Coordinates of C-alpha atoms and ligand atoms in Angstrom, one line a residue:
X1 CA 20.6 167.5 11.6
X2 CA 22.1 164.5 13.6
X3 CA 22.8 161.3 11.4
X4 CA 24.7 158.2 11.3
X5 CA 25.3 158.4 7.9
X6 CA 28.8 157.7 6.8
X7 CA 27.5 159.4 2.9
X8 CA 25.3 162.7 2.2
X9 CA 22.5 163.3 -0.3
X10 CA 24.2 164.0 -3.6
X11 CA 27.4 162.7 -3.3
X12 CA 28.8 160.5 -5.9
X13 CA 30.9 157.3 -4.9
X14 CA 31.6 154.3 -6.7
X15 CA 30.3 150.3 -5.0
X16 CA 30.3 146.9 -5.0
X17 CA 26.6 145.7 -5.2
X18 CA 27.2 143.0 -2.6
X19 CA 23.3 141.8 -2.5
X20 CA 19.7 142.2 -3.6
X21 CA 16.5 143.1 -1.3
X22 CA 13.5 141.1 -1.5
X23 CA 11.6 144.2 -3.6
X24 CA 14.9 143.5 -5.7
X25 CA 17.1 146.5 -4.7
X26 CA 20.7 145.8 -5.1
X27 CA 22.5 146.8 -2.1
X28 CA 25.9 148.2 -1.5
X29 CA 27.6 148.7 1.9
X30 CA 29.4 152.2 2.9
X31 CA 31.4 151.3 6.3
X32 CA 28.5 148.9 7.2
X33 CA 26.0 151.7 6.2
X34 CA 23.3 150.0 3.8
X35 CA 22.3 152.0 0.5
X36 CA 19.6 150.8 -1.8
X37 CA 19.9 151.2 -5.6
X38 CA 17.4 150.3 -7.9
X39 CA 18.7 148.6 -11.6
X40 CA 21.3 147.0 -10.3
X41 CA 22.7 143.5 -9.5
X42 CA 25.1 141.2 -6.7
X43 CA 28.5 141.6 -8.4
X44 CA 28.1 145.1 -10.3
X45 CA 30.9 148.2 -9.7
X46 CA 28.4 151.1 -9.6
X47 CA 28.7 154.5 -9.9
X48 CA 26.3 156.3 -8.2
X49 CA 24.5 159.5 -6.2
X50 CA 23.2 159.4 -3.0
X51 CA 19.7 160.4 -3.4
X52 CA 18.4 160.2 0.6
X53 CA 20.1 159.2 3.3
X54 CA 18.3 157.9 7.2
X55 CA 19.9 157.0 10.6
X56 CA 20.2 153.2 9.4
X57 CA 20.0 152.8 5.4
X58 CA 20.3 155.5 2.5
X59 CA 19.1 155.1 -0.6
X60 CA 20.7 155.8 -4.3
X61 CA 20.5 156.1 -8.1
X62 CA 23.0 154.3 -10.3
X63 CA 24.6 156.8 -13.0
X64 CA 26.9 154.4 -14.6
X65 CA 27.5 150.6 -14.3
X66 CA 31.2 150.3 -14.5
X67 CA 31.4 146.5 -14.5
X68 CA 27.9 144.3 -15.6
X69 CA 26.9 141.1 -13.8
X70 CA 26.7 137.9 -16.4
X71 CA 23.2 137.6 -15.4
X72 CA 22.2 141.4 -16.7
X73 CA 19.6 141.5 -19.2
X74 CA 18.9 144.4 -21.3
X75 CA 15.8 145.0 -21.4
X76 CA 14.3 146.6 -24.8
X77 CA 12.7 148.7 -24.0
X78 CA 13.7 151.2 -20.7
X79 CA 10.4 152.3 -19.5
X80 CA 9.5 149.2 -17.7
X81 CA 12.2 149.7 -15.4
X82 CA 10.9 153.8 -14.8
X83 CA 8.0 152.2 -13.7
X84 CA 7.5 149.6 -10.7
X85 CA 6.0 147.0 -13.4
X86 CA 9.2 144.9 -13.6
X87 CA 11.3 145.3 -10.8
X88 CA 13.2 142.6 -11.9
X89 CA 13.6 142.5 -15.3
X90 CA 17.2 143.8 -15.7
X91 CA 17.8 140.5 -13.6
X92 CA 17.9 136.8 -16.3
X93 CA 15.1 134.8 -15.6
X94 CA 17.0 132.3 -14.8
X95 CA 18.9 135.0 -11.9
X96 CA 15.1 135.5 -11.0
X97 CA 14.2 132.2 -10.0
X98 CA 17.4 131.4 -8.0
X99 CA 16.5 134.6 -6.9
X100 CA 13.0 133.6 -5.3
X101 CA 14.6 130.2 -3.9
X102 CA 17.6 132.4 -2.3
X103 CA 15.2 134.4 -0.5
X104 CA 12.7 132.0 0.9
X105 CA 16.4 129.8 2.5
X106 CA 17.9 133.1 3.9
X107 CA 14.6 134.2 5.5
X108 CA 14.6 130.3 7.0
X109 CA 18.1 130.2 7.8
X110 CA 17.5 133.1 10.1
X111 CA 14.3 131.8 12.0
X112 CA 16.5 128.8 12.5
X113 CA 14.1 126.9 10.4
X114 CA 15.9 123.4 9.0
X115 CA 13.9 123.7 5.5
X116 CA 15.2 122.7 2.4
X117 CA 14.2 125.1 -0.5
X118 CA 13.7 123.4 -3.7
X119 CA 14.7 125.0 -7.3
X120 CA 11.9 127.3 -8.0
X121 CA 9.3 126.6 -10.6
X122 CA 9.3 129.2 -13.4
X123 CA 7.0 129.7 -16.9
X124 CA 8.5 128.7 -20.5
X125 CA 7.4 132.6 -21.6
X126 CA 7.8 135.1 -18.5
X127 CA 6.1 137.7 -19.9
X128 CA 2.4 138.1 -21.0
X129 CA 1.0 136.3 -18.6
X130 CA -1.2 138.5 -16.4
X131 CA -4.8 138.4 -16.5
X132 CA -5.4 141.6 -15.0
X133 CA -4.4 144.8 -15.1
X134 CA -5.5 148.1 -13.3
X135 CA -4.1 151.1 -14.6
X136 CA -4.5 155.1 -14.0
X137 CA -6.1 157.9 -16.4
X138 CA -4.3 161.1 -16.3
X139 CA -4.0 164.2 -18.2
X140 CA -0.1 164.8 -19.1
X141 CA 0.6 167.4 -21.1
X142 CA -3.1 168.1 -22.5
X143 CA -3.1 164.4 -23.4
X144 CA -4.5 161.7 -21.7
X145 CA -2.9 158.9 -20.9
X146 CA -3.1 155.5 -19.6
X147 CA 0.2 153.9 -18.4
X148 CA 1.7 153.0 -15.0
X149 CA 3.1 154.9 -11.8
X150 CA 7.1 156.0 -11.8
X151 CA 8.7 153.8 -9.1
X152 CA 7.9 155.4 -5.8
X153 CA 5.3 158.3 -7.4
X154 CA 2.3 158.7 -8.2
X155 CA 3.7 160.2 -12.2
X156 CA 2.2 158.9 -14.9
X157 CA 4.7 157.2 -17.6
X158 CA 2.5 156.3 -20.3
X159 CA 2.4 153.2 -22.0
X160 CA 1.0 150.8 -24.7
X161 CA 2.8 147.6 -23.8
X162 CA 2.8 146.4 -20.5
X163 CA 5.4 143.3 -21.2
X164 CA 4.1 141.0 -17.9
X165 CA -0.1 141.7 -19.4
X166 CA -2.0 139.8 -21.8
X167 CA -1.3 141.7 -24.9
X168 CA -5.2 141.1 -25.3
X169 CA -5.7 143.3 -22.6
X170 CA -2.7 146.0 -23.3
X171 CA -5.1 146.7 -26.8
X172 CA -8.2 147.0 -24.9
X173 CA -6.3 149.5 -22.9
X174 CA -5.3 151.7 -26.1
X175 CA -9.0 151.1 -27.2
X176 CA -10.7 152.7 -23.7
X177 CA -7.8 155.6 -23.4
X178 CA -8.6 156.9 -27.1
X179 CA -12.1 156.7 -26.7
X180 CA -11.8 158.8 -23.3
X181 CA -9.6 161.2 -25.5
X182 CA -12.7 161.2 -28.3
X183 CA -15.3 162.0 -26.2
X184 CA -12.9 163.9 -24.0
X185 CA -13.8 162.5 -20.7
X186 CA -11.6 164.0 -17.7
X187 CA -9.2 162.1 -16.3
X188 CA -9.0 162.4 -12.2
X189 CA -6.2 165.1 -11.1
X190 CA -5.0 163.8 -7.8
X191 CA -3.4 166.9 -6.5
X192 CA -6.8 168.7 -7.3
X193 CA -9.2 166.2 -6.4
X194 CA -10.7 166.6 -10.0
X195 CA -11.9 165.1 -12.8
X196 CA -13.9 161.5 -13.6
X197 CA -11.6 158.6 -14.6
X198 CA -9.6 157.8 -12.3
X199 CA -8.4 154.1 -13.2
X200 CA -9.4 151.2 -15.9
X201 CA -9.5 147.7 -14.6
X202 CA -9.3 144.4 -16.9
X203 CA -9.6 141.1 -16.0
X204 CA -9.9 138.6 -19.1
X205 CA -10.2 134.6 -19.0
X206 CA -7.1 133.1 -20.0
X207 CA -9.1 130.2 -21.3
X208 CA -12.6 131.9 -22.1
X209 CA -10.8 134.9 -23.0
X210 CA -14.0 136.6 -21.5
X211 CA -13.3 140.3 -20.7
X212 CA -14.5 142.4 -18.0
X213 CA -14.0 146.2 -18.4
X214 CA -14.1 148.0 -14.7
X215 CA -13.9 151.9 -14.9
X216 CA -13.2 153.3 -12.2
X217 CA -14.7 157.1 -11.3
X218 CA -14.0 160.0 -9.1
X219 CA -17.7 161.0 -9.5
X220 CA -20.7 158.9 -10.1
X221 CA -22.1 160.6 -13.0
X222 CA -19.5 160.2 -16.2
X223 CA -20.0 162.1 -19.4
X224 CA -21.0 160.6 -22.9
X225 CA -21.1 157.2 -20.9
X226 CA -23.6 155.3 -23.5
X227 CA -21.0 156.8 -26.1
X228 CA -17.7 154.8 -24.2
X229 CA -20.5 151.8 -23.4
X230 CA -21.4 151.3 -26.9
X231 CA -17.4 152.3 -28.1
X232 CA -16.2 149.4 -25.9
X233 CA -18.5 147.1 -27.2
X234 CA -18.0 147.6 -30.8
X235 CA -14.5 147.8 -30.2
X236 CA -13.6 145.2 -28.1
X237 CA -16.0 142.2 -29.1
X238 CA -14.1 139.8 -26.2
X239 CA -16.2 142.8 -23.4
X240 CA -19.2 140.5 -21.8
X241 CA -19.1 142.9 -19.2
X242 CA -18.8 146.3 -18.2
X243 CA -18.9 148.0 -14.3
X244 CA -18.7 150.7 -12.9
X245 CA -16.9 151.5 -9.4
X246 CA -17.1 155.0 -7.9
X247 CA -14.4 156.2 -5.4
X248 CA -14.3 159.6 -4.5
X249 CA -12.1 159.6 -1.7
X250 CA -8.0 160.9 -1.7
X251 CA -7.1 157.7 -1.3
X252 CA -4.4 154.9 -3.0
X253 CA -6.9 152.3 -2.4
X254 CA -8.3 151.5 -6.2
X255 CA -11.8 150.3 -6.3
X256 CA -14.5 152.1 -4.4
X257 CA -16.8 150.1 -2.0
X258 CA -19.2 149.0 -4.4
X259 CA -19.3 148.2 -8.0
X260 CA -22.5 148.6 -10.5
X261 CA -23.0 146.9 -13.3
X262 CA -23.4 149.0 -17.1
X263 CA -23.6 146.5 -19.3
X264 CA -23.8 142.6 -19.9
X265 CA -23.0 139.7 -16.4
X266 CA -21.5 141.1 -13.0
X267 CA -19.0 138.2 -13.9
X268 CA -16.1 136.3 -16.5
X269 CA -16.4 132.8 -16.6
X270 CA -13.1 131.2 -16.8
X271 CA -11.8 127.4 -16.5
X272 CA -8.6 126.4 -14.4
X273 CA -7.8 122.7 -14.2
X274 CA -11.1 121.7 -16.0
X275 CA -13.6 123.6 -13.8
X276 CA -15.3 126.5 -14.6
X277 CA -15.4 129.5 -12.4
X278 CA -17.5 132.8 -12.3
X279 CA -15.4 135.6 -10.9
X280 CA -16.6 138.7 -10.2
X281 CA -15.3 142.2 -10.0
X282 CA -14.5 142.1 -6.2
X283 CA -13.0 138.5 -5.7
X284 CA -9.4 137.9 -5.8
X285 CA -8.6 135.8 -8.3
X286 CA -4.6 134.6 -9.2
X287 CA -3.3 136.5 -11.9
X288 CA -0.9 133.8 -13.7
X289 CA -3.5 131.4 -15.2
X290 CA -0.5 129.0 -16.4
X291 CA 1.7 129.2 -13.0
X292 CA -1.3 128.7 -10.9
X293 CA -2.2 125.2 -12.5
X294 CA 1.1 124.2 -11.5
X295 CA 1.1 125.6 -7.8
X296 CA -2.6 124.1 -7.0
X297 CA -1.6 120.8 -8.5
X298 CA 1.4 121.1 -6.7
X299 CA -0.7 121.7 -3.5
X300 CA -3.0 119.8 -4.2
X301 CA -0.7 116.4 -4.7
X302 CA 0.9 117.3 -1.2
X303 CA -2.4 117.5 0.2
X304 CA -2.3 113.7 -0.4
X305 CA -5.8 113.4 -1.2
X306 CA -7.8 109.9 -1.0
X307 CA -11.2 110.1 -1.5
X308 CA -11.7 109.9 2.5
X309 CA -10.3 113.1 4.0
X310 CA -12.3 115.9 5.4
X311 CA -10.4 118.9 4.4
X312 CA -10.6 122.7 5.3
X313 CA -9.5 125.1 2.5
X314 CA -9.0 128.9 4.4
X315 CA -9.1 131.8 2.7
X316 CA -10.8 130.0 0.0
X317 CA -11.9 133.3 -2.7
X318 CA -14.1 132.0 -5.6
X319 CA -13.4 128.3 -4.2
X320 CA -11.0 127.3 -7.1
X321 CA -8.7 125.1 -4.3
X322 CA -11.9 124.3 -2.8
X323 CA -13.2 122.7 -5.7
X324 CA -10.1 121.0 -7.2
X325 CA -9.9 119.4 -3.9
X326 CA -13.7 118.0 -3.7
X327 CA -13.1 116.1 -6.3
X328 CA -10.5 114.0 -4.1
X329 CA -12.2 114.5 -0.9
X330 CA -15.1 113.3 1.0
X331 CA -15.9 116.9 2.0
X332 CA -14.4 120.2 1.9
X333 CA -15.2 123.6 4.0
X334 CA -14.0 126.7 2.8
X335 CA -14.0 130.3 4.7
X336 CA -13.2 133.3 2.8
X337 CA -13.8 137.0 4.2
X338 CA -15.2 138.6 1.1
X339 CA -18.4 138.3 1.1
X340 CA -19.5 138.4 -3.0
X341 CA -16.3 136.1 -3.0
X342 CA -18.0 133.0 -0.8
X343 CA -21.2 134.0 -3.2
X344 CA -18.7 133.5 -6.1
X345 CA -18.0 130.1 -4.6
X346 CA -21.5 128.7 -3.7
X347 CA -22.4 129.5 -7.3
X348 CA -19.4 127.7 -9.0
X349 CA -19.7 124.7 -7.0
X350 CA -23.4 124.4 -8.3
X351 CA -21.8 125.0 -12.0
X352 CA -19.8 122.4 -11.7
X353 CA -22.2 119.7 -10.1
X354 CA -19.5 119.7 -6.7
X355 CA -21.9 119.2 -3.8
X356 CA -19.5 118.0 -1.0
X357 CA -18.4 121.0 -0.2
X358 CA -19.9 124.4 2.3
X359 CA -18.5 127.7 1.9
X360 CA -19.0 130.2 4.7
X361 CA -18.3 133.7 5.1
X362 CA -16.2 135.2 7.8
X363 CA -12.7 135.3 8.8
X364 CA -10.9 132.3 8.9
X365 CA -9.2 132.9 12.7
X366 CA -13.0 133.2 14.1
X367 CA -14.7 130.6 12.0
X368 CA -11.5 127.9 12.5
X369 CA -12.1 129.0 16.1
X370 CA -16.5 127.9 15.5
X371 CA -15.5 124.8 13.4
X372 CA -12.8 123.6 16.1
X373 CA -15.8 124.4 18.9
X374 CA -18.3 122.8 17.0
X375 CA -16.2 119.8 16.7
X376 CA -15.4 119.5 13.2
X377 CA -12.2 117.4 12.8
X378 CA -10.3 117.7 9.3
X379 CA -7.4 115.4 8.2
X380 CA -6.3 118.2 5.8
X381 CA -6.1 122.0 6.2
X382 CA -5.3 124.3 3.1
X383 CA -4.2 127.9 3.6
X384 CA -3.4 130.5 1.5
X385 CA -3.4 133.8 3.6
X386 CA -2.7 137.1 2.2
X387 CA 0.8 139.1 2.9
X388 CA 0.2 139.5 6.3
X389 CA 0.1 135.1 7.0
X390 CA -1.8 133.7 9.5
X391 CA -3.4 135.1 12.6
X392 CA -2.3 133.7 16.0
X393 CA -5.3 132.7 16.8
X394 CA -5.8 131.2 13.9
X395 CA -2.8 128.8 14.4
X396 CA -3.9 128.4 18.1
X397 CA -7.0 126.5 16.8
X398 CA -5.1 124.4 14.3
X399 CA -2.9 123.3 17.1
X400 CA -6.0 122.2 18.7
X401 CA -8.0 120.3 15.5
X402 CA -4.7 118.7 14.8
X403 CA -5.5 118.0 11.2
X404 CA -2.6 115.6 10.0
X405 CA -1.5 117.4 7.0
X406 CA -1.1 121.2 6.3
X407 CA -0.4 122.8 2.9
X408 CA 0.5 126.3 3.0
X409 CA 0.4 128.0 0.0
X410 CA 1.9 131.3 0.7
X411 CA 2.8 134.7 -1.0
X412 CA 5.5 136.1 1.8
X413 CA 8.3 134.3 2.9
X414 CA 8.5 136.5 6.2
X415 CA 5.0 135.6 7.7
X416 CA 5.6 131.9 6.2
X417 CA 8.5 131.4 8.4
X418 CA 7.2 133.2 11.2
X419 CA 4.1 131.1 10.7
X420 CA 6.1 127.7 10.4
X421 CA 7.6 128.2 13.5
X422 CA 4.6 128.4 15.3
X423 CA 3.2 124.9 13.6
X424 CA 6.6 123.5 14.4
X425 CA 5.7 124.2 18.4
X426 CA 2.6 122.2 17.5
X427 CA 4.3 119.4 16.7
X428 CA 4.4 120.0 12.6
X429 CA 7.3 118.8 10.7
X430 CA 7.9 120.1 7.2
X431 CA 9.9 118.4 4.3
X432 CA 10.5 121.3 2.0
X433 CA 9.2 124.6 0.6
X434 CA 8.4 124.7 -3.5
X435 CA 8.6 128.3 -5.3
X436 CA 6.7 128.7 -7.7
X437 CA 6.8 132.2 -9.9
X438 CA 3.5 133.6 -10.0
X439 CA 5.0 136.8 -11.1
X440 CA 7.7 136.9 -13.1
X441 CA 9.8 140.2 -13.6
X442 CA 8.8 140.5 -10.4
X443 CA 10.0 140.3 -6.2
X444 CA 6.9 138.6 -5.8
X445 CA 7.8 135.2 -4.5
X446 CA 5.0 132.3 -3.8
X447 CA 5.4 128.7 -2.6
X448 CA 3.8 126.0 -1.3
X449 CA 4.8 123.9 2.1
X450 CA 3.4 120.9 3.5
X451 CA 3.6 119.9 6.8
X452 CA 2.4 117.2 8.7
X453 CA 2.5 116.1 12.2
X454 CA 5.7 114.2 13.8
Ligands
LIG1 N1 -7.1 130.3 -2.4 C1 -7.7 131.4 -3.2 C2 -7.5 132.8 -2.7 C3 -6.2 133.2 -2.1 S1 -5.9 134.9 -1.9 C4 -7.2 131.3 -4.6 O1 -6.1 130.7 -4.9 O2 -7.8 131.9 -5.5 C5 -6.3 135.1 -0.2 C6 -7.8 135.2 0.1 O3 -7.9 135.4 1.5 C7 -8.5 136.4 -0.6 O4 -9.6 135.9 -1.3 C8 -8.9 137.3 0.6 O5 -10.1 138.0 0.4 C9 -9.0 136.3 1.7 N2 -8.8 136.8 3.1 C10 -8.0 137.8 3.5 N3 -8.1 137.9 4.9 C11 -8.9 136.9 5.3 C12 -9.3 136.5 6.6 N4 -8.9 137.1 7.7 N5 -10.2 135.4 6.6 C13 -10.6 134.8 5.5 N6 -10.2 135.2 4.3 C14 -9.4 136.2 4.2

């Protein structure tokens, strides 16, 4: 076989971690020749074995640190960093954050973007904050188990507490997987394309501490299902709702393609900067209740707000932004793709007596490209994209509405610098970025921009 490779698979050497990846790999350099090592940090002598090597980057397992970085961590308990639930937490939290700010400036610096990053806001507790977890059922060992995947597997390491959840929700966890074990209900064998359960999804209110309980089946029928039903309920008294979401394909994807309610509301109810919101089972909805108070009143204040401004809030979900915005606006559209999402969002503006605002449902690059041919003119655009940023023509049509101020909130420093660039051709001018961690332990790395035209 024909490589580059200056190292081979199993050989033991000892490195310098010089760096870390965004997904937080430390990275040492063979004669130029990148290798990846998980658990390890910018300033560590490493001892290590090659584990896989390709034509341009290899990767490797640490077997000894033989020098520890000052901004190590140890981390009580071990399997968090098996699994791909903290990838960062061997790393201080206050490494992490200079972390997230490093990444977004380097990833400017080289789209020759002049962008000042500022210090990255973080959370008093980084742990325990998500509101949502989604975890797979498997039999290990004649047991089953409920835990999370080994970095880059599909195993099963099993586990009670998930550090970065809700502890409320890590018990309700415990509570489903032992009634599954009492009634004995068969966990989904991927290999085999077997079995029932495949995965349990929780969402709880951080403020309503409403629960929903989403179990997620190979097959639609489920044994002794009134038996888990009425187990949940009596268990976990915070449950007002319980679906049911069959997928019986081979597939990573999670959540079938619909969901069907078994017990109580298709919805939690849950409040974020003084409105309430209905979110149900297939709306995205931000996972760090505290952290995302802070980055939409951050985006929100840069959105500079009057009282007079038409404003445009893309990829809008359940319409929290939406909302928060109307009551500063004179009117606010939002386009979201999801369908029972923009439902979510009609209903929540009625709950909270917001009428100045009109959700539609679409994608935002072909409705922008309606509103702009329609003639709608907004002094304010909000967008907060998924990974993958903007869409050309997406940008095309703000280039063309001109709105004087636009506040990108965004999860990817890649497409956001890629995407910045484009506004810049448009004449858009931005001050700074703002990190703020939405996920702590984590690579994850959100911020908010605001640019406005020169
Ligand atoms: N601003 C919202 C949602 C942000 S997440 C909040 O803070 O809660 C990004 C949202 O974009 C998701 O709801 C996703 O369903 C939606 N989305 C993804 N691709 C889209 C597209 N092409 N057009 C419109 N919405 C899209």
């Amino acid at each position: 076989m024909k490589t580059t490779a200056p190292v081979e698979k199993n050989q033991e050497l000892t490195v310098d971690i010089e760096d870390l990846t965004y997904e937080g790999m430390g990275v040492a350099k063979v004669d130029g020749y990148p290798l990846f090592v998980a658990d390890t940090l910018p300033g560590e002598k490493v001892k290590l074995v090659v584990t896989k090597t390709g034509k341009n980057f290899g990767f490797a397992r640490a077997l000894e640190l033989l020098t520890t970085s000052p901004d190590r961590v140890d981390l009580k308990d071990k399997t968090y960093m098996q699994t791909g639930i903290a990838p960062l937490g061997h790393l201080s939290y206050e490494g992490q954050l200079k972390f997230k700010q490093h990444q977004i400036a380097e990833v400017f610096q080289k789209s020759h973007l002049d962008i000042p990053v500022l210090p990255t806001i973080g959370m008093e507790k980084p742990y325990a904050y998500r509101n949502k977890a989604q975890v797979p059922v498997r039999m290990l060992y004649g047991e089953i188990q409920t835990g999370f995947y080994r970095k880059g597997s599909h195993n099963l390491v099993p586990m009670e507490d998930y550090y970065i959840q809700d502890p409320a929700i890590d018990k309700a966890i415990v509570i489903i997987r032992d009634l599954l074990r009492q009634y004995n209900v068969a966990p989904y064998n991927e290999s085999q394309q077997k079995g029932v359960m495949r995965n349990i999804m929780i969402r709880r209110g951080h403020f309503s501490h409403e629960m929903m309980v989403i179990l997620i089946t190979r097959t639609r029928d489920v044994p002794h299902l009134n038996e888990l039903i009425a187990g949940i309920l009596n268990k976990i008294p915070e449950v007002v709702s319980i679906m049911q979401s069959v997928n019986p394909k081979n597939t990573n994807v999670v959540l079938g393609r619909t969901v069907k309610k078994l017990y109580g509301k298709s919805f939690i109810r849950d409040q974020i900067l003084g409105l309430n919101f209905d979110i149900s089972a297939l709306s995205f909805y931000q996972v760090n209740p505290v952290q995302t108070e802070r980055l939409y009143t951050r985006a929100i204040e840069q959105a500079g707000l009057t009282g007079k401004e038409v404003v445009i809030d893309a990829y809008s979900g359940i319409g929290t932004m939406s909302l928060a915005m109307a009551q500063h606006a004179k009117y606010v559209y939002g386009v979201e793709v999801v369908v029972p999402a923009v439902a979510d969002a009609k209903r929540n503006a009625k709950l909270n007596g917001i009428h100045n605002v009109k959700f539609e449902a679409g994608k935002a690059e072909e409705v922008m490209q309606q509103w702009k041919a329609d003639g709608l003119e907004a002094d304010v655009l909000m967008v907060d994209p998924p990974r993958k940023g903007l869409a050309k023509s997406f940008v095309d049509a703000v280039g063309q509405m001109k709105p004087k101020r636009v506040v990108y909130v965004s999860c990817n420093p890649a497409t956001l610098a890629r995407d910045l660039s484009l506004l810049q051709e448009f004449g858009y001018h931005a001050k700074e970025t703002q990190p703020v961690d939405m996920f702590p332990q984590t690579q994850h790395i959100e911020s908010v921009t605001m640019l406005s035209l020169d």
